[in-house]
XYZ file of C-alpha atoms in Angstrom:
579
model
C 227.025 79.073 103.657
C 227.983 82.343 103.522
C 226.023 85.939 104.392
C 225.051 85.843 100.731
C 223.664 82.508 100.198
C 221.145 82.792 103.535
C 220.114 86.104 102.422
C 219.203 84.873 98.685
C 217.763 81.290 100.396
C 215.494 83.740 102.400
C 214.694 85.403 99.556
C 214.472 82.631 97.558
C 211.657 81.531 100.017
C 209.512 84.322 100.744
C 209.567 84.542 96.778
C 208.450 80.864 96.695
C 205.824 80.025 99.667
C 205.893 76.991 101.695
C 203.397 74.266 101.173
C 201.062 73.114 104.059
C 202.760 69.738 104.496
C 206.076 71.515 104.499
C 204.929 73.423 107.955
C 204.196 70.553 109.473
C 207.693 69.137 109.237
C 208.502 72.544 110.472
C 206.774 72.040 113.231
C 207.620 68.658 114.549
C 211.208 69.187 114.004
C 211.196 72.468 116.394
C 208.725 70.238 118.789
C 211.467 67.692 118.972
C 214.596 70.392 119.333
C 212.640 71.784 122.394
C 212.002 68.230 123.931
C 215.851 67.868 123.351
C 217.221 70.664 124.554
C 214.883 70.298 127.811
C 215.542 66.920 128.475
C 219.819 67.527 128.221
C 219.251 70.320 131.110
C 217.054 68.362 132.882
C 219.953 65.858 132.910
C 222.776 68.638 133.834
C 220.955 69.534 136.760
C 220.559 66.262 138.346
C 224.287 65.635 137.978
C 225.110 69.270 139.230
C 224.311 70.521 143.553
C 220.808 70.528 144.436
C 219.658 73.796 145.270
C 216.794 74.298 147.636
C 214.382 76.944 147.093
C 211.143 77.805 149.512
C 208.294 79.497 148.876
C 206.059 81.247 151.622
C 202.122 81.638 149.728
C 198.743 81.927 152.056
C 197.256 80.196 149.246
C 195.856 76.699 150.583
C 194.255 75.086 148.140
C 190.604 72.897 148.404
C 188.821 69.901 146.186
C 185.109 70.336 146.460
C 183.037 67.209 146.977
C 182.404 64.572 143.846
C 179.032 64.743 142.605
C 177.944 60.472 141.809
C 176.052 59.455 140.196
C 173.875 56.402 140.775
C 174.168 53.958 138.005
C 170.191 52.588 138.147
C 168.123 55.239 136.386
C 165.579 57.158 137.432
C 162.550 57.236 135.528
C 160.266 60.386 135.267
C 156.758 59.963 134.447
C 155.354 62.660 132.081
C 151.788 62.430 133.392
C 150.881 64.552 136.026
C 148.603 62.986 138.686
C 145.701 65.403 139.808
C 143.994 64.880 143.134
C 140.726 65.705 144.325
C 139.120 64.797 141.430
C 135.242 65.528 141.741
C 132.981 62.890 139.115
C 129.039 65.893 138.417
C 127.434 66.485 135.218
C 128.170 70.700 134.122
C 125.296 72.346 132.574
C 126.389 73.055 130.025
C 124.721 74.810 126.828
C 124.811 74.190 124.021
C 125.749 77.275 122.272
C 127.613 79.714 123.563
C 126.606 82.706 125.221
C 127.115 86.029 123.216
C 126.501 89.241 123.344
C 123.413 90.714 120.977
C 123.650 93.623 119.093
C 120.995 95.585 118.781
C 119.654 96.546 115.356
C 118.107 100.178 114.587
C 114.869 100.346 113.344
C 114.414 100.870 109.698
C 112.990 104.019 109.080
C 110.998 104.167 105.730
C 111.368 107.130 103.341
C 109.393 109.801 102.971
C 107.953 109.034 99.740
C 105.376 111.071 97.653
C 101.895 110.364 97.652
C 100.157 109.748 94.458
C 98.293 113.074 93.062
C 94.247 112.617 94.369
C 91.756 114.295 91.786
C 88.499 115.278 93.201
C 86.509 114.447 90.127
C 86.577 111.850 87.680
C 83.898 111.919 83.983
C 83.165 108.419 82.270
C 80.211 108.724 79.018
C 80.041 106.957 76.604
C 77.610 105.578 73.213
C 75.758 103.107 71.821
C 75.048 103.419 68.058
C 73.352 100.016 67.619
C 70.356 100.606 70.710
C 70.822 104.583 70.906
C 72.593 104.270 73.728
C 74.433 107.514 76.010
C 76.045 106.446 78.599
C 76.861 108.977 81.673
C 78.529 108.586 85.312
C 80.252 111.402 87.166
C 82.160 110.664 90.689
C 83.223 114.254 92.689
C 84.622 114.618 96.666
C 87.350 115.295 98.658
C 90.977 114.253 98.713
C 92.878 112.764 101.049
C 91.993 113.617 104.265
C 92.103 112.394 108.142
C 89.265 114.081 110.126
C 86.231 113.357 106.859
C 85.485 111.822 103.197
C 82.570 112.780 101.132
C 81.409 112.802 97.602
C 79.275 112.633 95.247
C 77.984 109.278 92.187
C 75.684 110.413 89.498
C 74.675 108.050 86.851
C 72.907 107.709 83.956
C 72.155 104.788 81.205
C 69.181 104.338 78.322
C 68.296 102.848 75.702
C 66.160 102.235 73.412
C 65.804 99.146 71.447
C 63.037 97.989 69.367
C 63.314 94.314 69.229
C 61.846 92.290 66.804
C 58.626 91.011 67.001
C 58.581 92.009 70.836
C 57.216 95.537 71.442
C 59.345 98.524 72.821
C 62.142 98.106 74.789
C 63.323 101.064 76.015
C 64.817 101.532 79.820
C 66.462 104.300 82.168
C 68.414 104.170 84.900
C 69.342 106.274 86.875
C 71.262 107.445 90.343
C 72.049 109.617 92.893
C 74.590 108.826 95.680
C 75.742 110.731 98.214
C 77.850 110.035 100.666
C 79.866 111.244 104.148
C 81.725 109.947 106.630
C 83.240 111.934 109.749
C 86.585 110.342 111.698
C 87.069 109.715 115.224
C 89.617 108.758 117.287
C 87.864 105.384 118.137
C 84.648 105.162 116.053
C 83.537 105.837 112.170
C 80.171 107.891 111.833
C 78.965 107.592 107.963
C 75.876 108.774 106.063
C 74.606 108.075 102.894
C 71.228 109.131 101.034
C 70.663 106.592 97.616
C 68.228 108.076 95.002
C 67.589 105.878 91.971
C 65.152 105.903 88.672
C 64.447 103.501 86.767
C 62.006 102.551 84.017
C 61.215 99.949 82.230
C 58.854 98.832 79.186
C 57.067 95.800 79.445
C 57.756 94.055 75.790
C 57.477 90.123 75.354
C 54.086 90.961 73.356
C 53.194 89.305 69.727
C 54.029 93.127 67.100
C 51.989 90.547 64.588
C 48.647 90.864 67.015
C 48.857 93.947 69.387
C 49.624 97.528 68.587
C 50.556 99.111 71.753
C 51.214 102.619 72.780
C 55.004 103.024 74.325
C 53.228 104.370 77.113
C 51.102 101.728 77.790
C 53.666 99.343 78.606
C 55.714 102.287 80.443
C 56.811 101.025 84.389
C 58.843 102.963 86.261
C 60.532 103.225 89.981
C 61.699 105.412 92.473
C 63.222 103.990 95.315
C 64.642 106.275 97.712
C 67.581 104.933 100.593
C 68.837 107.498 103.232
C 71.060 105.403 105.923
C 73.374 105.940 108.884
C 76.242 104.425 110.539
C 78.515 103.968 113.884
C 80.871 101.547 114.040
C 83.507 101.544 116.992
C 87.515 100.354 116.153
C 89.290 99.739 119.273
C 92.231 97.837 119.516
C 91.476 97.229 123.657
C 89.952 93.157 123.868
C 88.189 95.041 126.942
C 86.080 96.573 124.965
C 82.904 95.636 122.826
C 83.564 96.877 119.607
C 80.209 97.329 117.225
C 78.592 98.281 114.254
C 74.913 99.854 113.906
C 72.742 100.466 110.791
C 69.983 101.978 110.820
C 68.052 102.390 106.989
C 65.205 103.575 105.923
C 63.674 103.084 102.182
C 60.356 103.982 100.269
C 59.478 102.554 96.895
C 56.799 103.686 94.763
C 55.907 103.089 91.348
C 53.089 103.963 89.009
C 50.622 102.474 89.853
C 51.371 104.223 93.246
C 51.886 101.389 94.467
C 54.382 102.333 97.529
C 56.322 99.908 100.180
C 58.542 101.567 103.084
C 60.921 99.767 105.264
C 62.817 100.566 108.383
C 65.638 98.795 109.683
C 67.858 98.453 111.968
C 70.505 96.183 112.458
C 73.297 95.960 115.344
C 76.492 94.014 116.030
C 78.509 93.692 118.603
C 81.872 91.567 119.811
C 83.476 90.822 123.055
C 86.522 89.119 124.153
C 86.182 86.349 127.006
C 89.690 85.303 127.603
C 90.420 83.754 124.213
C 86.979 83.446 122.925
C 85.005 85.774 121.284
C 81.393 86.361 121.755
C 79.487 87.618 118.687
C 76.207 89.059 118.790
C 73.702 89.906 116.222
C 70.301 91.653 116.458
C 68.159 92.518 113.376
C 64.810 94.450 113.029
C 63.404 94.447 109.455
C 59.986 96.423 109.740
C 57.997 96.387 106.269
C 55.123 98.184 104.888
C 53.490 97.704 101.370
C 50.450 99.186 99.503
C 48.753 97.328 97.030
C 45.906 98.707 95.456
C 43.644 96.324 97.241
C 45.416 95.645 99.998
C 48.081 97.593 102.747
C 50.279 94.903 104.559
C 52.738 94.593 107.461
C 55.830 92.896 108.327
C 58.144 92.679 110.787
C 60.766 90.643 110.903
C 63.336 89.896 114.429
C 66.754 88.097 114.615
C 68.799 87.514 117.000
C 72.280 85.600 116.484
C 74.403 84.794 120.034
C 77.314 83.204 118.567
C 81.358 82.361 120.673
C 83.500 82.598 117.796
C 87.158 80.087 118.945
C 90.266 79.377 116.619
C 93.196 77.397 117.483
C 96.865 77.379 115.636
C 95.102 75.335 112.730
C 91.211 75.591 113.081
C 88.514 77.594 113.482
C 84.943 77.586 115.381
C 81.671 79.316 115.857
C 78.985 77.730 116.956
C 75.598 79.667 118.022
C 71.986 79.842 117.789
C 69.733 81.896 115.461
C 66.170 82.628 116.459
C 64.264 84.577 114.866
C 61.082 85.848 114.561
C 58.259 86.276 111.859
C 54.868 88.721 112.242
C 52.560 88.572 109.043
C 49.777 89.260 107.993
C 48.829 88.970 112.109
C 50.363 85.679 112.076
C 53.887 85.017 114.521
C 56.126 83.206 114.041
C 59.384 81.507 115.780
C 61.864 79.387 114.663
C 64.933 78.723 116.213
C 67.868 76.670 115.002
C 72.145 76.113 115.748
C 74.391 77.160 113.866
C 78.133 75.643 113.960
C 80.827 76.335 111.464
C 84.142 75.251 111.438
C 87.475 74.696 109.544
C 90.536 72.766 109.296
C 93.244 74.325 108.590
C 95.006 70.590 107.413
C 98.125 71.677 105.641
C 99.629 74.944 105.648
C 96.689 76.562 103.441
C 96.846 74.233 100.949
C 94.330 71.978 102.194
C 91.518 73.755 104.276
C 88.259 71.407 105.119
C 84.891 73.161 106.601
C 81.754 72.212 107.224
C 78.506 74.105 108.524
C 74.591 73.692 109.059
C 72.341 76.233 110.172
C 68.246 77.365 109.523
C 65.836 79.680 111.071
C 66.136 82.258 108.680
C 63.826 84.698 107.143
C 63.722 85.594 104.020
C 61.570 88.897 103.238
C 59.835 88.397 99.637
C 59.196 92.202 99.298
C 58.030 94.205 96.147
C 62.141 95.571 96.089
C 63.546 91.920 96.172
C 60.973 90.555 93.046
C 61.229 93.003 90.745
C 65.431 93.347 91.042
C 65.009 90.036 90.631
C 63.074 89.979 87.304
C 62.278 94.145 86.335
C 59.070 92.681 84.099
C 57.045 91.492 87.656
C 53.818 92.064 88.157
C 53.066 95.102 90.485
C 50.177 92.941 92.233
C 52.092 90.099 93.629
C 51.433 87.834 96.490
C 53.183 88.043 98.974
C 55.291 85.110 101.468
C 58.117 85.387 103.222
C 60.924 82.491 103.146
C 61.487 80.212 105.527
C 65.251 78.214 105.162
C 64.367 75.070 107.136
C 68.152 74.276 107.527
C 71.395 74.602 104.972
C 73.902 71.963 105.568
C 76.675 72.181 103.506
C 81.169 70.941 102.997
C 83.230 72.624 101.044
C 87.421 72.372 100.630
C 89.044 75.378 100.105
C 92.827 77.046 100.274
C 95.598 78.256 98.115
C 97.523 76.177 95.205
C 100.207 78.470 95.104
C 100.982 82.892 96.204
C 98.468 83.579 93.120
C 96.102 80.488 92.669
C 93.043 79.868 95.601
C 90.503 78.091 95.556
C 87.401 76.900 96.876
C 84.671 74.081 96.128
C 81.334 73.272 98.960
C 78.483 70.733 98.069
C 75.283 72.121 99.875
C 72.077 70.745 100.775
C 68.881 72.655 102.070
C 65.178 73.168 102.932
C 63.229 75.792 101.777
C 59.560 76.680 102.833
C 57.702 79.095 100.675
C 60.687 79.589 97.855
C 59.300 81.764 95.122
C 58.859 81.067 91.049
C 58.177 83.492 88.184
C 55.778 81.997 85.644
C 54.580 84.160 82.904
C 51.291 85.681 84.721
C 48.077 84.529 82.052
C 44.681 85.700 84.524
C 46.414 89.350 83.632
C 43.493 91.598 82.247
C 45.353 93.002 79.049
C 45.657 89.916 78.107
C 49.136 89.854 76.438
C 50.949 87.850 78.957
C 53.966 90.240 79.089
C 53.441 89.923 83.353
C 55.307 87.474 85.230
C 53.559 86.649 88.439
C 54.953 84.743 91.850
C 54.091 81.092 92.816
C 55.699 79.394 95.942
C 56.517 75.905 96.914
C 58.374 73.766 99.576
C 61.181 72.920 98.015
C 64.477 71.207 98.620
C 67.719 71.925 96.711
C 71.216 70.328 95.985
C 74.508 72.703 94.646
C 77.791 72.207 94.435
C 80.162 75.267 93.698
C 82.981 75.631 92.779
C 85.718 78.813 92.605
C 88.743 79.251 91.503
C 91.064 82.558 91.839
C 94.586 83.555 89.951
C 95.597 86.567 90.339
C 99.648 87.888 89.056
C 100.128 91.200 90.472
C 98.671 94.127 88.756
C 98.697 92.660 85.704
C 96.523 90.236 85.378
C 93.096 88.899 87.516
C 91.366 85.122 86.170
C 88.873 84.086 88.107
C 86.269 81.078 87.027
C 83.284 79.942 88.844
C 80.670 77.969 88.223
C 77.481 76.481 90.125
C 75.187 73.271 89.624
C 71.457 73.266 91.288
C 69.267 70.179 91.802
C 65.743 71.261 92.779
C 62.543 68.983 93.540
C 59.306 71.007 94.410
C 57.306 69.091 96.687
C 54.588 70.519 94.072
C 54.823 72.055 90.657
C 56.480 69.945 88.579
C 59.226 72.371 87.895
C 61.380 74.718 89.910
C 60.379 77.405 86.808
C 62.872 79.674 86.343
C 65.567 77.943 88.002
C 68.773 76.929 85.649
C 70.170 73.873 86.114
C 73.606 75.495 85.738
C 75.843 78.627 86.266
C 79.407 79.509 84.725
C 81.378 82.605 84.686
C 85.173 83.340 83.565
C 85.824 86.948 83.793
C 89.460 88.345 83.590
C 91.428 91.877 83.885
C 94.533 92.014 81.987
C 97.359 95.665 82.637
C 100.096 96.351 80.403
C 101.719 98.342 81.419
C 99.318 100.472 82.863
C 98.676 101.791 79.470
C 95.833 98.713 78.236
C 93.675 97.344 80.396
C 91.414 94.371 78.822
C 88.681 93.031 80.452
C 87.088 90.451 79.368
C 83.411 87.961 80.722
C 82.180 85.240 79.362
C 78.979 83.554 81.138
C 76.885 80.563 80.376
C 73.512 78.955 81.780
C 71.881 76.490 81.717
C 68.510 75.007 80.618
C 65.222 76.498 82.505
C 61.437 75.650 82.526
C 58.508 78.005 82.002
C 55.401 77.361 82.139
C 53.678 78.044 78.956
C 50.467 77.758 77.897
C 49.441 74.709 75.420
C 47.108 73.557 73.265
C 45.757 69.891 74.265
C 42.749 68.628 72.370
C 41.451 72.193 71.272
C 41.622 73.257 75.205
C 43.678 75.535 76.398
C 46.497 74.222 79.366
C 49.577 75.206 81.602
C 52.773 72.603 80.201
C 56.260 73.345 81.579
C 57.912 74.080 78.602
C 62.265 73.730 78.899
C 64.074 76.844 77.677
C 66.866 76.287 76.443
C 70.434 77.428 77.958
C 72.561 80.361 76.337
C 76.396 82.245 76.251
C 77.133 85.724 76.344
C 80.783 87.387 75.848
C 81.697 90.616 76.671
C 85.006 92.948 76.325
C 85.939 96.107 77.460
C 89.613 97.139 76.145
C 90.695 100.909 77.772
C 93.452 103.029 76.170
C 94.904 105.535 78.718
C 96.607 108.259 77.042
C 97.594 109.601 80.650
C 96.978 110.290 83.619
C 93.409 112.626 83.676
C 91.979 110.576 80.281
C 91.411 107.269 78.154
C 89.082 105.787 75.603
C 87.483 102.631 75.974
C 85.553 100.683 73.401
C 82.416 97.859 75.161
C 81.715 94.603 72.665
C 78.258 92.279 74.202
C 77.178 90.173 73.202
C 79.302 88.724 70.946
C 78.149 85.821 69.720
C 75.236 87.796 68.129
C 73.238 85.209 70.332
C 69.109 86.198 71.337
C 68.619 84.193 74.503
C 66.064 83.931 76.808
C 66.601 85.040 80.403
C 62.949 84.601 81.294
C 60.203 82.904 78.723
C 58.976 86.310 77.179
C 61.846 88.229 76.848
C 64.953 87.723 74.749
C 67.877 89.996 75.009
C 69.910 92.270 72.836
C 71.926 91.105 70.119
C 75.390 92.605 69.936
C 75.889 95.658 70.845
C 78.616 98.176 71.073
C 79.446 101.360 72.988
C 82.890 103.942 72.425
C 83.586 106.325 75.907
C 86.542 108.248 77.363
C 87.545 108.880 80.537
C 88.059 112.197 81.937
C 89.300 114.155 84.754
C 88.095 117.689 85.166
C 89.287 119.468 88.032
């Protein structure tokens, strides 16, 4: 092959690269060629002259021991044996302990206090019975040292009731009060003056034409009082409340009554029990045109008070002394009161028994009960021999509470009003007082509902079962009385007040003709209902207007046998803050 052909062949090979299979073939050919060449050289040396070479070196070859593995496999346990195991119960807390981070006490922001005013004036007028009305309050504002003020009131009317005479009246009152605050005590005092004028109406105007001054009666009452009350927070101190009062009551007949009253109350904790001691001294001096009476009543009432998480008890003694008309009587009776919170303030039964109480039937108390009572009365104290009661009270919800009770009591010399048919004027428009021993069974219930300051509802009722010993009937004691009251506040702009009264039948002792002879017989007085409504509109914080309606049903009912009530009447007025 020529050189030119070889060069062309190489170019051709360069231009045409060999495939992978061709490359492997060429590599095997070269290996075979080299092996064949090495065999020829080795064979040529073995057939020629022997040549010996000696190579000197300091290298000493050594061979390491072989590591042999056993034919038996070794089993390695993955569970480690724990030595010195101690068995026992280790006390560990159920909940892990953690560091409590203290919370900073909350701080109230300085909210502005509502502004207080020094005075308030309330005036009104009822056109039907010519009834002017006015009331005024004045006093200081907030103070940590003292509190003082005064209250004045006037309310009068000139009603001419059909066929029963002139029933004009006038009620005036002045009250001045003051309080001084000390670190642990409060000293307070007040003077109350009342001037009340009534007319004894209730006579037949077709038979009698009487001058208004002839039926007029006036009561003047003055009553200064002092009080010292402690405010100890330490149970080791004796908390006390001492009240000292005096009053003088006079009328147009120059009859007068004076009273001095001291009431001292103290309480002290002995361990967990509380010792209460109440001491009362009540002295009356009554001057009539034909007699003078003195009466001293003293009462000592010690008691122990204890309570637990669900119960409360008060056990004591009531000891009374009554010195009346130079005769002294003593009354001692145990006092027990207990209550038990059966279920979360929802069901709280309570029970109690007391007695030995002396109630003074005085000139003041009887004239307040019946303004038409005669001025010359027979006075006898009422003794509560015993009074046993059982009740159930609680909260039906956060807004509703209830109280039900049944009681049974026995009284000596309970007072009853009857028409005075022995009066010298012979018009029978005044009432006398008779006394009799009696028992009384009372069933009472009360229900209250209050929703914030928006709505306040209250219902209460009493059922009475009188059983006099000598009298045929319990005169002028109603069978029952029921009262519904409600106040509705509409965004402090419109305030509505409503009252609904029900009174059951009652009996009176009246004159009747029996075969031409005048005798006294019981007469039943029908029960009655009365509804009153008042609506106030607050124009601003300093000015408001009101309208008040009384006896909306326009009934002529009788609380006392010969004295009917006024019919429907209303009053318009306003309330104003002068300064």
